Amino acid sequence: MSDLEPIEYETGTAIRDYDIIQITPTESGYEVLLDVNLDSGYALARTKLEITHEDLQGYETNDIEEGIKYALGFFS
């Protein structure tokens, strides 16, 4: 496999919805395994999201599922 250089984009497609597969506590917070459906029609299967305890404090919640929602941009 070749080394790929990161490409920076200003914007991307929105997340349509997501399914939480597994939430695993870690020393610094949580590791979350997700399936993510994008508005573009593509999907990201078994995507890993790491959320720290500090992230949850910033979202003003202790509920990891609420933190996942905020981390993915779903604000009410």
mmCIF file with all atom_site columns, C-alpha atoms in Angstrom:
data_model
loop_
_atom_site.group_PDB
_atom_site.id
_atom_site.type_symbol
_atom_site.label_atom_id
_atom_site.label_alt_id
_atom_site.label_comp_id
_atom_site.label_asym_id
_atom_site.label_entity_id
_atom_site.label_seq_id
_atom_site.pdbx_PDB_ins_code
_atom_site.Cartn_x
_atom_site.Cartn_y
_atom_site.Cartn_z
_atom_site.occupancy
_atom_site.B_iso_or_equiv
_atom_site.pdbx_formal_charge
_atom_site.auth_seq_id
_atom_site.auth_comp_id
_atom_site.auth_asym_id
_atom_site.auth_atom_id
_atom_site.pdbx_PDB_model_num
ATOM 1  C CA . MET A 1 1  ? 0.000   0.000  0.000  1.00 0.00 ? 1  MET A CA 1
ATOM 2  C CA . SER A 1 2  ? 1.342   3.478  -0.813 1.00 0.00 ? 2  SER A CA 1
ATOM 3  C CA . ASP A 1 3  ? 1.588   6.367  1.624  1.00 0.00 ? 3  ASP A CA 1
ATOM 4  C CA . LEU A 1 4  ? -1.260  8.777  0.998  1.00 0.00 ? 4  LEU A CA 1
ATOM 5  C CA . GLU A 1 5  ? -1.040  12.453 1.760  1.00 0.00 ? 5  GLU A CA 1
ATOM 6  C CA . PRO A 1 6  ? -4.082  13.907 3.543  1.00 0.00 ? 6  PRO A CA 1
ATOM 7  C CA . ILE A 1 7  ? -6.305  16.104 1.416  1.00 0.00 ? 7  ILE A CA 1
ATOM 8  C CA . GLU A 1 8  ? -8.090  18.978 3.117  1.00 0.00 ? 8  GLU A CA 1
ATOM 9  C CA . TYR A 1 9  ? -11.575 19.955 2.041  1.00 0.00 ? 9  TYR A CA 1
ATOM 10 C CA . GLU A 1 10 ? -13.608 22.891 3.319  1.00 0.00 ? 10 GLU A CA 1
ATOM 11 C CA . THR A 1 11 ? -16.902 20.986 3.517  1.00 0.00 ? 11 THR A CA 1
ATOM 12 C CA . GLY A 1 12 ? -18.261 17.523 2.970  1.00 0.00 ? 12 GLY A CA 1
ATOM 13 C CA . THR A 1 13 ? -21.564 15.718 2.843  1.00 0.00 ? 13 THR A CA 1
ATOM 14 C CA . ALA A 1 14 ? -23.956 15.630 5.782  1.00 0.00 ? 14 ALA A CA 1
ATOM 15 C CA . ILE A 1 15 ? -24.706 12.574 7.890  1.00 0.00 ? 15 ILE A CA 1
ATOM 16 C CA . ARG A 1 16 ? -28.225 11.296 7.273  1.00 0.00 ? 16 ARG A CA 1
ATOM 17 C CA . ASP A 1 17 ? -28.321 8.855  10.188 1.00 0.00 ? 17 ASP A CA 1
ATOM 18 C CA . TYR A 1 18 ? -26.194 6.390  12.107 1.00 0.00 ? 18 TYR A CA 1
ATOM 19 C CA . ASP A 1 19 ? -26.442 3.125  14.021 1.00 0.00 ? 19 ASP A CA 1
ATOM 20 C CA . ILE A 1 20 ? -24.446 2.472  17.173 1.00 0.00 ? 20 ILE A CA 1
ATOM 21 C CA . ILE A 1 21 ? -22.954 -1.021 16.994 1.00 0.00 ? 21 ILE A CA 1
ATOM 22 C CA . GLN A 1 22 ? -20.857 -1.060 20.156 1.00 0.00 ? 22 GLN A CA 1
ATOM 23 C CA . ILE A 1 23 ? -19.749 1.296  22.943 1.00 0.00 ? 23 ILE A CA 1
ATOM 24 C CA . THR A 1 24 ? -16.570 0.359  24.805 1.00 0.00 ? 24 THR A CA 1
ATOM 25 C CA . PRO A 1 25 ? -15.353 2.318  27.855 1.00 0.00 ? 25 PRO A CA 1
ATOM 26 C CA . THR A 1 26 ? -11.670 3.335  27.755 1.00 0.00 ? 26 THR A CA 1
ATOM 27 C CA . GLU A 1 27 ? -9.394  5.089  30.244 1.00 0.00 ? 27 GLU A CA 1
ATOM 28 C CA . SER A 1 28 ? -9.957  8.449  28.576 1.00 0.00 ? 28 SER A CA 1
ATOM 29 C CA . GLY A 1 29 ? -13.615 8.032  27.603 1.00 0.00 ? 29 GLY A CA 1
ATOM 30 C CA . TYR A 1 30 ? -15.310 5.747  25.074 1.00 0.00 ? 30 TYR A CA 1
ATOM 31 C CA . GLU A 1 31 ? -14.603 4.016  21.787 1.00 0.00 ? 31 GLU A CA 1
ATOM 32 C CA . VAL A 1 32 ? -17.742 3.803  19.677 1.00 0.00 ? 32 VAL A CA 1
ATOM 33 C CA . LEU A 1 33 ? -18.268 1.596  16.632 1.00 0.00 ? 33 LEU A CA 1
ATOM 34 C CA . LEU A 1 34 ? -20.830 3.035  14.197 1.00 0.00 ? 34 LEU A CA 1
ATOM 35 C CA . ASP A 1 35 ? -22.399 2.526  10.800 1.00 0.00 ? 35 ASP A CA 1
ATOM 36 C CA . VAL A 1 36 ? -22.930 5.964  9.248  1.00 0.00 ? 36 VAL A CA 1
ATOM 37 C CA . ASN A 1 37 ? -25.224 6.762  6.296  1.00 0.00 ? 37 ASN A CA 1
ATOM 38 C CA . LEU A 1 38 ? -24.329 9.907  4.363  1.00 0.00 ? 38 LEU A CA 1
ATOM 39 C CA . ASP A 1 39 ? -26.672 12.223 2.442  1.00 0.00 ? 39 ASP A CA 1
ATOM 40 C CA . SER A 1 40 ? -24.598 11.495 -0.669 1.00 0.00 ? 40 SER A CA 1
ATOM 41 C CA . GLY A 1 41 ? -25.931 7.933  -0.666 1.00 0.00 ? 41 GLY A CA 1
ATOM 42 C CA . TYR A 1 42 ? -22.666 6.410  0.537  1.00 0.00 ? 42 TYR A CA 1
ATOM 43 C CA . ALA A 1 43 ? -22.179 4.668  3.860  1.00 0.00 ? 43 ALA A CA 1
ATOM 44 C CA . LEU A 1 44 ? -19.298 4.282  6.283  1.00 0.00 ? 44 LEU A CA 1
ATOM 45 C CA . ALA A 1 45 ? -19.366 0.788  7.774  1.00 0.00 ? 45 ALA A CA 1
ATOM 46 C CA . ARG A 1 46 ? -17.934 -0.006 11.195 1.00 0.00 ? 46 ARG A CA 1
ATOM 47 C CA . THR A 1 47 ? -16.494 3.466  11.730 1.00 0.00 ? 47 THR A CA 1
ATOM 48 C CA . LYS A 1 48 ? -14.645 4.106  14.993 1.00 0.00 ? 48 LYS A CA 1
ATOM 49 C CA . LEU A 1 49 ? -15.346 7.282  16.976 1.00 0.00 ? 49 LEU A CA 1
ATOM 50 C CA . GLU A 1 50 ? -13.410 8.166  20.112 1.00 0.00 ? 50 GLU A CA 1
ATOM 51 C CA . ILE A 1 51 ? -15.080 10.452 22.647 1.00 0.00 ? 51 ILE A CA 1
ATOM 52 C CA . THR A 1 52 ? -13.196 11.571 25.744 1.00 0.00 ? 52 THR A CA 1
ATOM 53 C CA . HIS A 1 53 ? -14.629 12.449 29.141 1.00 0.00 ? 53 HIS A CA 1
ATOM 54 C CA . GLU A 1 54 ? -13.560 16.048 28.366 1.00 0.00 ? 54 GLU A CA 1
ATOM 55 C CA . ASP A 1 55 ? -15.623 15.939 25.155 1.00 0.00 ? 55 ASP A CA 1
ATOM 56 C CA . LEU A 1 56 ? -18.680 14.906 27.168 1.00 0.00 ? 56 LEU A CA 1
ATOM 57 C CA . GLN A 1 57 ? -18.064 17.737 29.636 1.00 0.00 ? 57 GLN A CA 1
ATOM 58 C CA . GLY A 1 58 ? -17.904 20.146 26.701 1.00 0.00 ? 58 GLY A CA 1
ATOM 59 C CA . TYR A 1 59 ? -21.263 18.829 25.475 1.00 0.00 ? 59 TYR A CA 1
ATOM 60 C CA . GLU A 1 60 ? -22.575 19.265 29.040 1.00 0.00 ? 60 GLU A CA 1
ATOM 61 C CA . THR A 1 61 ? -23.687 15.646 29.345 1.00 0.00 ? 61 THR A CA 1
ATOM 62 C CA . ASN A 1 62 ? -22.589 12.412 30.991 1.00 0.00 ? 62 ASN A CA 1
ATOM 63 C CA . ASP A 1 63 ? -24.715 10.321 28.607 1.00 0.00 ? 63 ASP A CA 1
ATOM 64 C CA . ILE A 1 64 ? -22.464 8.759  25.949 1.00 0.00 ? 64 ILE A CA 1
ATOM 65 C CA . GLU A 1 65 ? -25.321 8.355  23.446 1.00 0.00 ? 65 GLU A CA 1
ATOM 66 C CA . GLU A 1 66 ? -26.107 12.062 23.775 1.00 0.00 ? 66 GLU A CA 1
ATOM 67 C CA . GLY A 1 67 ? -22.380 12.803 23.337 1.00 0.00 ? 67 GLY A CA 1
ATOM 68 C CA . ILE A 1 68 ? -22.278 10.729 20.137 1.00 0.00 ? 68 ILE A CA 1
ATOM 69 C CA . LYS A 1 69 ? -25.231 12.695 18.785 1.00 0.00 ? 69 LYS A CA 1
ATOM 70 C CA . TYR A 1 70 ? -23.463 16.005 19.473 1.00 0.00 ? 70 TYR A CA 1
ATOM 71 C CA . ALA A 1 71 ? -20.116 14.765 18.137 1.00 0.00 ? 71 ALA A CA 1
ATOM 72 C CA . LEU A 1 72 ? -21.798 13.885 14.821 1.00 0.00 ? 72 LEU A CA 1
ATOM 73 C CA . GLY A 1 73 ? -23.467 17.297 14.596 1.00 0.00 ? 73 GLY A CA 1
ATOM 74 C CA . PHE A 1 74 ? -27.002 16.415 15.629 1.00 0.00 ? 74 PHE A CA 1
ATOM 75 C CA . PHE A 1 75 ? -28.016 19.367 17.783 1.00 0.00 ? 75 PHE A CA 1
ATOM 76 C CA . SER A 1 76 ? -31.605 20.120 18.777 1.00 0.00 ? 76 SER A CA 1
#
